[in-house]
Amino acid sequence: MKVNVNNTNSNFKLSPEILSSTFSLFLLTTLLVIIHICFGHLFFHAIAELFSVFVGVLMLVVIANTSTFIKNSFLLYLSISYFWLAILDVFHTFTFPGMILSDNTHGQLTLQFWVYARFIESLVLLICPVFLKKHINGKLYFSISCIVCCIIVWGSLNLKNPQMITEEGLTPFKIYSEYLIMFILLLALLNFLRLRTSFNPSVFWYIFSSLCLTIASEYFLTLYEDVYHVSVIIGHVLKFLSFSLIYQAVVRTTLRSPFESLAQVSNSHDAIPHPSIIVSKECKISQVNNSALQLIKISHDNINNDHIHQHFHPNTFIESQCSFCQSIITGTTLSQETVYFPQYDKWYLLSLTPLKLLDKVEGMVQTLTDISELIASNDKLEKETKEKTSAITKTQNLQKYLASIFDSIPSMLVAVDTKCLITQWNLKAQETINREFKSVQHQPLEKVFPFLKEDIDTILTCIDKKQTKIINNRQWTKSTDIKYFDIIIFPLVVDTMVESLIIIDDVSTQFKLKEQFDMAKKMETIGQLSGGIAHDFNNMLGAILGAAELLSLKNDKTDSDRSIYLEIIINTVQKATGLTSKLLSFSRKKQLHKTVIDFHEVIDDTLLITQ
């Protein structure tokens, strides 16, 4: 535990405050000398001693009333100790020769109070660094100190020994007691030097200087022969200065530093860029910063003790139903509640933090962070996001629509880049090749569609010159299956990128139907030709048959050979007539009739003709 504030610089420097204190001590010394010269030794002694009494009492009063805030065992120990030292100094002052309690024994009683008080003071200064880290029970120590003080007062008033002074001067006991006190003070001085980093530089300087002056005071108080000697004057001046420094170290530092801290806190409060309001549990405004005053455009004097709801809560809220007022009354913490203030047309983040004093909530701190621009930006961003989301949705729907059209086309559609690598295809192409698109994406076109291998140069030319090309009846033999395709190559221009869209139609069925149609046309032509020839030939056969039958009628039955030949002619003509009838039937010029034939007769007739 460091006294007052933390020491961050072990290198001691004389601050303006210390220089000012040094100058003040010089003026006080001059004043004491003037008092001694003008009013005598007795008045001088009373002033010097009563000042130490004043310092001791004031130390206890200040520390007792600020201990709950400061919670410093070191200062509490010093203040209680110096209070009871002040009580002993009161007895020392009023038992001094010439004062109301003097015993007229050359100052024996006053010196006893002096030695006991200084011995107690030296022990206090030697022990006090312990309470930099140790806690002290103030009430218990106060009680013990009171008992010790009472014992010393009783002993000094009732016991004549030890002797401090005789008619010859100071006794050895008095002198050696002062030397012992000086030794204890020297040990205390060394102890403070060892622990100097535990003190604020100013506090350390005051205590260190006070110890040095106390040692010097004790030394001079070993040199006199009577209580009016000049060394007594010097010793009391040094004691006066020593207590002045103790006053600087404890009383002034204890009172001044908190107020400086409060002033610094107040300035820091004004430096906060957001409105900050300190309110009591009754919702009464006690302090606002400059940002809050700028918000409401009212001076601090005009809003002090006003209800916070009047200025710093939305005016659309009813005061009795305001949730923020209720949170202040109950001491509930709120963290960054988004609130709209219609009276200022702004959005704020409202926070409430308890203001505790001795672990008890005494009020609240309300802060307002302006987020109007952020809200406006968020609204704008949300609107833009909705518009972009709507545009993206429309684009996605359009893509799905186009993809649906793309896939519903019965032709194979294949898109390739300038290197003839596949970039897209439709469902028909996938079904025909029987492969997933991912497996063929960015694959060479001729690898997936081997029948297009000889057309790669043509495709590249179409891409380069942005021309359209039609290729018919491209044959693709796959195992024993022969297919035919019609191919159309379109240049596909996307921004500055030129690709190609290849439309592939499977025309295998159409090609076979065309072949059959062509064959049918040929057969029809042959049939028409055969019908014409058969008709003419039938006429000639009729003439031959008629002539042969006339010869047969006029033929002499005895001539058997002639009869045979005529029968052959007649039979052959009849067969030729049957063949002609068949040719006419082929040419669709005669109705077909199904009949049963005898293959033996056909064979016999054929053999007969060939003989």
XYZ file of C-alpha atoms in Angstrom:
611
model
C 0.000 0.000 0.000
C 1.565 3.286 -1.056
C 0.766 6.516 0.683
C -1.516 8.821 -1.259
C -0.760 7.917 -4.865
C 1.513 5.369 -6.542
C 5.106 6.326 -7.035
C 6.113 5.761 -10.652
C 9.465 7.531 -10.527
C 12.031 6.626 -7.914
C 14.321 9.530 -8.964
C 13.469 12.371 -6.577
C 12.864 15.814 -8.031
C 11.923 19.019 -6.199
C 8.437 19.880 -7.331
C 7.028 23.432 -7.239
C 4.825 22.286 -4.354
C 7.865 21.276 -2.282
C 9.666 24.521 -3.082
C 6.555 26.435 -2.035
C 6.394 24.473 1.233
C 10.082 25.177 1.906
C 9.500 28.889 1.447
C 6.486 28.705 3.796
C 8.625 27.013 6.461
C 11.196 29.792 6.146
C 8.489 32.389 6.733
C 7.166 30.460 9.776
C 10.664 30.257 11.239
C 11.080 33.989 10.792
C 7.705 34.554 12.462
C 8.676 32.414 15.485
C 11.910 34.358 15.915
C 9.980 37.613 15.769
C 7.475 36.266 18.366
C 10.345 35.340 20.705
C 11.947 38.741 20.330
C 8.704 40.670 20.764
C 6.756 38.577 23.309
C 9.370 36.613 25.187
C 10.367 33.032 25.660
C 7.240 31.848 27.456
C 4.856 32.984 24.725
C 7.213 31.631 22.054
C 7.296 28.227 23.774
C 3.507 28.110 24.098
C 2.980 28.973 20.402
C 5.539 26.398 19.213
C 4.074 23.616 21.388
C 0.427 24.437 20.785
C 1.075 24.283 17.036
C 2.226 20.691 17.440
C -0.907 20.054 19.494
C -3.020 21.603 16.721
C -1.330 19.405 14.103
C -1.887 16.246 16.162
C -5.559 16.962 16.785
C -6.169 18.038 13.194
C -4.535 14.852 11.889
C -6.946 12.684 13.868
C -9.980 14.763 12.905
C -9.129 14.629 9.188
C -8.204 10.947 9.079
C -11.177 9.906 11.221
C -13.561 11.625 8.836
C -11.872 10.379 5.661
C -10.768 6.877 6.697
C -13.804 5.260 5.060
C -12.748 6.806 1.754
C -8.959 6.617 2.066
C -8.707 3.275 3.927
C -5.011 3.860 4.706
C -3.734 2.082 7.828
C -0.437 3.980 7.682
C -2.114 7.381 7.950
C -4.608 6.115 10.542
C -1.730 4.851 12.717
C 0.129 8.172 12.461
C -2.952 10.276 13.180
C -3.899 8.320 16.336
C -0.296 8.349 17.562
C 0.182 12.068 16.998
C -3.141 12.838 18.659
C -1.999 11.290 21.923
C 1.415 12.903 21.481
C -0.485 16.184 21.218
C -2.169 15.390 24.568
C 1.254 14.836 26.165
C 2.507 18.057 24.566
C -0.425 19.883 26.159
C 0.798 18.759 29.565
C 4.350 19.645 28.578
C 3.214 23.122 27.509
C 1.187 23.960 30.603
C 3.779 22.545 33.054
C 6.535 24.720 31.561
C 8.008 27.120 34.151
C 5.747 30.150 34.292
C 2.614 28.343 33.080
C -0.429 27.468 35.212
C 0.599 23.863 35.958
C 4.274 24.590 36.641
C 5.772 22.759 39.678
C 8.536 25.350 40.278
C 11.209 22.599 40.142
C 13.357 24.085 37.331
C 11.116 22.360 34.726
C 11.341 18.782 36.071
C 7.703 17.970 35.294
C 7.668 19.562 31.852
C 10.846 17.721 30.889
C 9.346 14.385 31.954
C 6.392 14.973 29.652
C 8.820 16.030 26.894
C 11.090 12.986 27.150
C 8.198 10.506 27.339
C 6.440 12.165 24.406
C 9.575 12.214 22.272
C 10.375 8.599 23.168
C 6.839 7.597 22.098
C 7.165 9.672 18.904
C 10.452 7.963 17.925
C 8.954 4.505 18.439
C 5.870 5.503 16.425
C 8.015 6.660 13.490
C 10.132 3.511 13.672
C 7.116 1.181 13.626
C 4.820 3.080 11.229
C 6.222 1.602 7.935
C 4.848 -1.768 9.075
C 1.339 -0.464 8.416
C 2.077 0.201 4.775
C 1.066 -3.420 4.244
C -0.551 -4.405 7.532
C -4.111 -3.571 8.550
C -4.683 -1.757 11.839
C -7.721 -1.871 14.088
C -8.198 1.856 14.671
C -10.512 1.577 17.683
C -8.273 -0.948 19.442
C -5.101 1.074 18.820
C -6.835 4.270 19.955
C -7.818 2.586 23.199
C -4.299 1.221 23.815
C -2.781 4.633 23.081
C -5.213 6.257 25.489
C -4.196 3.829 28.268
C -0.472 4.425 27.619
C -1.018 8.186 27.643
C -2.915 8.023 30.937
C -0.140 5.942 32.509
C 2.485 8.478 31.404
C 0.463 11.416 32.740
C -0.140 9.657 36.079
C 3.508 8.673 36.409
C 4.803 12.132 35.535
C 2.468 13.832 38.025
C 3.029 11.405 40.887
C 6.600 10.143 40.483
C 9.569 12.446 41.050
C 12.082 10.059 39.507
C 13.832 9.854 37.201
C 15.309 13.346 37.564
C 15.631 15.324 34.314
C 17.234 18.551 35.524
C 18.958 19.919 38.591
C 20.406 23.273 39.554
C 23.623 22.207 37.809
C 21.810 21.440 34.534
C 20.505 18.382 32.662
C 20.970 15.025 34.324
C 22.778 12.196 32.517
C 19.458 10.324 32.326
C 17.931 13.205 30.389
C 20.903 13.523 28.060
C 21.214 9.786 27.391
C 17.481 9.543 26.903
C 17.741 12.169 24.186
C 20.618 10.240 22.598
C 18.531 7.047 22.673
C 15.631 8.903 21.088
C 17.999 10.240 18.414
C 19.241 6.697 17.732
C 15.693 5.360 17.377
C 14.851 8.256 15.055
C 17.955 7.498 12.999
C 16.815 3.874 12.634
C 13.406 5.144 11.548
C 15.111 7.431 9.023
C 17.070 4.537 7.536
C 13.923 2.430 7.417
C 12.110 5.166 5.465
C 15.027 5.394 3.057
C 14.792 1.657 2.476
C 11.061 1.909 1.715
C 11.157 5.198 -0.177
C 9.699 3.601 -3.361
C 6.538 2.825 -1.382
C 5.767 6.520 -0.942
C 4.698 9.338 -3.107
C 7.829 11.496 -3.689
C 6.296 14.538 -1.953
C 5.125 12.519 1.062
C 8.514 10.862 1.386
C 10.280 14.225 1.271
C 8.040 15.654 4.003
C 8.504 12.654 6.346
C 12.217 12.371 5.647
C 12.771 16.082 6.313
C 10.583 15.913 9.427
C 12.726 13.071 10.828
C 15.923 14.980 10.127
C 14.574 18.065 11.879
C 13.351 15.978 14.833
C 16.809 14.431 15.255
C 18.382 17.883 15.109
C 15.821 19.185 17.631
C 16.666 16.376 20.054
C 20.351 17.133 19.736
C 19.947 20.814 20.588
C 17.792 19.898 23.573
C 20.761 18.050 25.082
C 22.899 21.192 25.218
C 21.056 23.586 27.556
C 21.528 24.091 31.292
C 18.150 25.700 31.920
C 14.853 25.846 30.023
C 15.524 29.410 28.817
C 18.771 28.564 27.038
C 19.173 29.431 23.338
C 19.465 25.751 22.444
C 15.909 25.299 23.778
C 14.765 27.986 21.371
C 16.492 26.287 18.429
C 15.192 22.876 19.456
C 11.596 24.099 19.630
C 11.913 25.925 16.303
C 13.122 22.677 14.738
C 10.267 20.762 16.377
C 7.831 23.369 15.070
C 9.220 22.883 11.547
C 9.151 19.083 11.972
C 5.438 19.112 12.811
C 4.793 21.525 9.934
C 6.244 18.947 7.577
C 4.146 16.190 9.165
C 1.145 18.444 8.557
C 2.166 18.752 4.904
C 2.651 14.998 4.553
C -0.574 13.878 6.192
C -3.185 16.603 6.581
C -2.617 18.665 3.470
C -1.886 15.644 1.254
C -4.910 13.741 2.580
C -7.260 16.660 1.951
C -5.774 18.169 -1.167
C -5.192 15.045 -3.263
C -8.806 13.778 -3.157
C -10.087 17.194 -4.218
C -7.518 17.311 -7.009
C -8.677 13.827 -8.023
C -12.285 15.001 -7.923
C -11.387 17.977 -10.088
C -9.591 15.660 -12.495
C -12.617 13.346 -12.568
C -14.848 16.343 -13.225
C -12.638 17.444 -16.104
C -12.574 13.891 -17.435
C -16.352 13.816 -17.180
C -16.548 16.917 -19.372
C -14.070 15.383 -21.799
C -16.426 12.464 -22.530
C -17.722 13.077 -26.089
C -21.158 11.600 -25.273
C -23.843 12.989 -22.939
C -23.211 11.732 -19.402
C -25.536 12.446 -16.476
C -25.067 11.654 -12.784
C -28.394 11.283 -10.972
C -29.502 10.417 -7.464
C -31.703 7.443 -6.627
C -34.617 9.888 -6.714
C -33.822 10.591 -10.391
C -32.607 14.115 -9.577
C -29.798 15.464 -11.764
C -26.632 16.205 -9.773
C -24.073 16.604 -12.537
C -23.971 16.655 -16.345
C -21.090 17.022 -18.742
C -20.702 19.523 -21.565
C -21.988 17.099 -24.202
C -25.241 16.687 -22.275
C -25.648 20.467 -21.953
C -25.057 20.897 -25.687
C -27.753 18.305 -26.371
C -30.517 20.005 -24.380
C -29.180 23.573 -24.952
C -29.669 24.529 -21.298
C -27.077 25.781 -18.804
C -26.040 23.627 -15.855
C -27.600 25.994 -13.302
C -31.014 25.647 -14.937
C -31.171 21.846 -14.795
C -29.549 21.125 -11.414
C -31.910 18.948 -9.321
C -34.323 18.631 -12.249
C -35.864 15.215 -12.844
C -33.773 13.343 -15.423
C -36.884 12.259 -17.299
C -37.598 15.892 -18.160
C -34.489 16.248 -20.317
C -32.799 12.896 -20.938
C -35.578 10.353 -21.516
C -37.881 10.108 -24.564
C -40.797 12.540 -24.191
C -43.164 9.875 -25.496
C -42.651 7.921 -22.242
C -44.835 8.711 -19.221
C -42.591 9.508 -16.259
C -44.414 7.206 -13.846
C -44.194 4.347 -16.356
C -40.692 5.044 -17.695
C -38.606 1.873 -17.465
C -35.389 3.910 -17.345
C -36.592 5.914 -14.333
C -37.531 2.652 -12.614
C -34.049 1.253 -13.311
C -32.484 4.346 -11.699
C -34.688 4.025 -8.619
C -33.923 0.305 -8.197
C -30.248 0.669 -9.136
C -30.548 -1.749 -12.066
C -27.762 -1.780 -14.626
C -28.724 -1.264 -18.266
C -26.319 -1.865 -21.092
C -26.699 -0.096 -24.436
C -30.457 -0.006 -24.859
C -31.366 1.382 -28.306
C -33.790 4.290 -27.768
C -35.329 6.872 -30.081
C -35.661 10.433 -28.718
C -38.441 12.198 -30.656
C -37.645 15.563 -29.057
C -34.164 15.479 -30.601
C -35.032 13.252 -33.581
C -32.057 11.048 -32.774
C -31.280 7.471 -31.819
C -29.127 6.769 -28.750
C -27.606 3.822 -26.925
C -28.688 4.383 -23.308
C -26.641 2.819 -20.508
C -27.120 2.989 -16.733
C -24.306 2.167 -14.305
C -24.643 2.197 -10.489
C -22.630 4.866 -8.629
C -21.445 3.156 -5.453
C -20.166 4.741 -2.260
C -18.882 2.351 0.398
C -20.446 -0.542 -1.499
C -23.809 1.177 -1.385
C -25.590 2.428 -4.492
C -26.042 6.189 -4.070
C -27.022 7.042 -7.632
C -26.630 6.160 -11.261
C -24.563 7.326 -14.217
C -26.527 7.528 -17.463
C -24.686 7.784 -20.770
C -26.118 8.409 -24.222
C -24.228 7.415 -27.354
C -25.535 8.989 -30.566
C -26.125 6.251 -33.159
C -28.435 8.210 -35.473
C -25.993 8.131 -38.363
C -25.384 4.443 -37.739
C -29.138 3.748 -37.735
C -29.565 5.779 -40.932
C -26.667 3.915 -42.516
C -28.147 0.606 -41.387
C -31.553 1.546 -42.825
C -29.921 2.543 -46.098
C -27.845 -0.611 -46.104
C -30.920 -2.707 -45.281
C -32.836 -1.083 -48.130
C -29.963 -1.641 -50.539
C -29.651 -5.201 -49.271
C -33.337 -5.840 -49.894
C -33.037 -4.361 -53.386
C -29.966 -6.438 -54.111
C -31.603 -9.523 -52.634
C -34.655 -8.911 -54.810
C -32.429 -8.415 -57.860
C -30.467 -11.557 -57.015
C -33.715 -13.501 -56.563
C -34.995 -12.271 -59.898
C -31.685 -13.118 -61.529
C -31.712 -16.570 -59.961
C -35.308 -17.125 -61.111
C -34.362 -15.944 -64.585
C -31.366 -18.271 -64.551
C -33.600 -21.141 -63.485
C -36.093 -20.207 -66.206
C -33.384 -20.022 -68.849
C -31.828 -23.247 -67.523
C -35.257 -24.871 -67.755
C -35.613 -23.683 -71.344
C -32.045 -24.747 -72.042
C -32.710 -28.224 -70.650
C -36.125 -28.573 -72.316
C -34.723 -28.125 -75.824
C -34.741 -31.574 -77.491
C -31.436 -30.882 -79.237
C -28.054 -31.315 -77.593
C -26.602 -27.890 -76.670
C -22.901 -27.693 -75.901
C -20.975 -24.479 -75.110
C -17.215 -24.414 -75.631
C -14.532 -21.780 -75.114
C -11.814 -20.645 -77.516
C -9.851 -23.817 -76.767
C -12.826 -26.053 -77.513
C -13.149 -27.005 -73.868
C -16.705 -27.724 -72.694
C -18.112 -24.982 -70.448
C -21.804 -25.934 -70.380
C -24.316 -28.341 -71.797
C -27.992 -29.168 -71.424
C -29.910 -32.155 -70.111
C -30.277 -33.732 -73.577
C -26.490 -33.811 -74.020
C -26.089 -35.345 -70.573
C -28.658 -38.058 -71.357
C -27.104 -38.800 -74.758
C -23.513 -39.059 -73.463
C -24.689 -40.613 -70.169
C -22.220 -38.647 -68.047
C -22.543 -35.989 -65.332
C -21.600 -32.442 -66.298
C -18.948 -32.188 -63.576
C -17.064 -35.064 -65.192
C -16.902 -33.350 -68.589
C -16.572 -29.691 -67.602
C -13.452 -28.155 -69.128
C -12.783 -31.369 -71.014
C -11.838 -31.244 -74.727
C -14.878 -31.398 -77.003
C -13.488 -34.141 -79.234
C -12.862 -36.352 -76.203
C -16.529 -36.280 -75.178
C -17.964 -36.104 -78.718
C -15.548 -38.119 -80.901
C -17.616 -37.579 -84.084
C -16.792 -33.828 -83.842
C -13.055 -34.363 -83.978
C -12.827 -33.462 -87.649
C -14.919 -30.323 -87.035
C -12.656 -28.726 -84.376
C -10.966 -26.440 -86.893
C -14.354 -25.426 -88.235
C -15.552 -24.557 -84.711
C -12.436 -22.484 -83.994
C -12.901 -20.647 -87.303
C -16.513 -19.857 -86.413
C -15.388 -18.482 -83.010
C -12.625 -16.426 -84.579
C -14.754 -14.989 -87.401
C -18.048 -15.020 -85.482
C -19.703 -17.064 -88.220
C -22.452 -19.682 -88.223
C -21.815 -23.084 -89.791
C -24.208 -25.994 -90.563
C -22.961 -29.566 -90.917
C -25.461 -32.288 -91.979
C -25.494 -36.034 -91.484
C -22.295 -36.350 -89.457
C -21.907 -40.119 -88.946
C -20.969 -41.646 -85.596
C -20.425 -45.373 -85.328
C -20.726 -46.587 -81.773
C -20.162 -50.311 -81.490
C -22.574 -51.728 -84.076
C -24.925 -48.772 -83.869
C -24.617 -46.102 -86.538
C -25.995 -42.667 -85.759
C -26.291 -39.522 -87.826
C -26.243 -35.941 -86.526
C -26.969 -32.480 -87.896
C -24.642 -29.850 -86.372
C -25.093 -26.072 -86.201
C -22.191 -23.957 -84.869
C -23.130 -20.511 -83.459
C -20.681 -17.871 -82.193
C -21.576 -17.045 -78.558
C -20.557 -13.501 -77.546
C -20.559 -12.694 -73.776
C -19.293 -9.136 -73.152
C -15.808 -9.186 -74.700
C -15.521 -12.985 -74.508
C -16.402 -15.027 -77.566
C -17.311 -18.691 -77.255
C -19.326 -21.095 -79.340
C -22.672 -22.808 -78.927
C -22.965 -26.119 -80.792
C -26.445 -27.490 -81.515
C -26.406 -31.248 -82.219
C -29.539 -32.995 -83.475
C -29.766 -36.791 -83.697
C -31.226 -37.381 -87.206
C -30.600 -41.129 -87.360
C -34.323 -41.959 -87.567
C -34.973 -39.256 -90.150
C -31.979 -40.418 -92.154
C -33.259 -44.032 -92.275
C -36.758 -42.878 -93.159
C -35.316 -40.822 -95.973
C -33.411 -43.825 -97.271
C -36.595 -45.875 -97.210
C -38.472 -43.095 -98.911
C -35.851 -42.855 -101.625
C -35.987 -46.623 -102.131
C -39.763 -46.464 -102.342
C -39.500 -43.745 -104.972
C -37.108 -45.878 -106.957
C -39.373 -48.886 -106.738
C -42.330 -46.766 -107.762
C -40.426 -45.571 -110.826
C -39.460 -49.141 -111.736
C -43.071 -50.233 -111.249
C -44.367 -47.491 -113.525
C -41.777 -48.452 -116.201
C -42.568 -52.142 -115.850
C -46.282 -51.481 -116.149
C -45.820 -49.611 -119.413
C -43.593 -52.301 -120.910
C -45.827 -55.102 -119.649
C -48.897 -53.550 -121.306
C -47.183 -53.263 -124.683
C -45.607 -56.666 -124.307
C -48.995 -58.116 -123.400
C -50.414 -56.800 -126.672
C -47.667 -58.491 -128.642
C -48.110 -61.718 -126.705
C -51.795 -61.593 -127.538
C -50.969 -61.453 -131.230
C -48.497 -64.326 -130.930
C -50.967 -66.403 -128.946
C -53.715 -65.746 -131.503
C -51.487 -66.719 -134.405
C -50.312 -69.872 -132.596
C -53.856 -70.932 -131.867
C -54.879 -70.353 -135.542
C -51.974 -72.507 -136.698
C -52.965 -75.145 -134.210
C -56.482 -75.297 -135.697
C -55.191 -75.676 -139.200
C -52.470 -78.128 -138.216
C -52.551 -81.665 -139.477
C -52.881 -83.981 -136.571
C -50.556 -86.400 -138.162
C -47.670 -84.052 -137.938
C -46.853 -84.659 -134.252
C -43.727 -82.545 -134.092
C -45.506 -79.512 -135.359
C -48.284 -80.008 -132.884
C -45.766 -80.218 -130.032
C -44.050 -76.985 -131.049
C -47.342 -75.157 -131.412
C -48.338 -76.350 -127.937
C -45.009 -75.123 -126.543
C -45.544 -71.703 -128.163
C -49.047 -71.449 -126.815
C -47.971 -72.526 -123.293
C -44.982 -70.167 -123.296
C -47.123 -67.250 -124.469
C -49.613 -68.020 -121.743
C -46.790 -68.051 -119.176
C -45.449 -64.804 -120.601
C -48.977 -63.395 -120.259
C -48.942 -64.485 -116.589
C -45.576 -62.753 -116.101
C -46.996 -59.651 -117.743
C -49.938 -59.809 -115.359
C -47.472 -59.938 -112.471
C -45.589 -56.906 -113.810
C -48.873 -55.045 -114.073
C -49.690 -56.069 -110.495
C -46.255 -54.699 -109.337
C -47.020 -51.425 -111.032
C -50.301 -51.263 -109.020
C -52.291 -51.314 -112.196
C -54.002 -54.563 -111.495
C -55.666 -55.882 -108.402
C -53.688 -58.680 -106.758
C -55.260 -62.046 -106.091
C -53.762 -64.698 -103.887
C -53.719 -68.212 -105.450
C -52.218 -71.562 -104.688
C -49.575 -72.722 -107.156
C -47.922 -76.027 -107.829
C -44.143 -75.710 -107.694
C -43.796 -78.925 -109.711
C -45.574 -77.379 -112.617
C -43.426 -74.234 -112.361
C -40.288 -76.318 -112.424
C -41.508 -78.496 -115.287
C -42.419 -75.414 -117.325
C -39.039 -73.861 -116.633
C -37.256 -77.015 -117.744
C -39.385 -77.197 -120.814
C -38.395 -73.634 -121.795
C -34.762 -74.289 -121.305
C -34.727 -77.432 -123.437
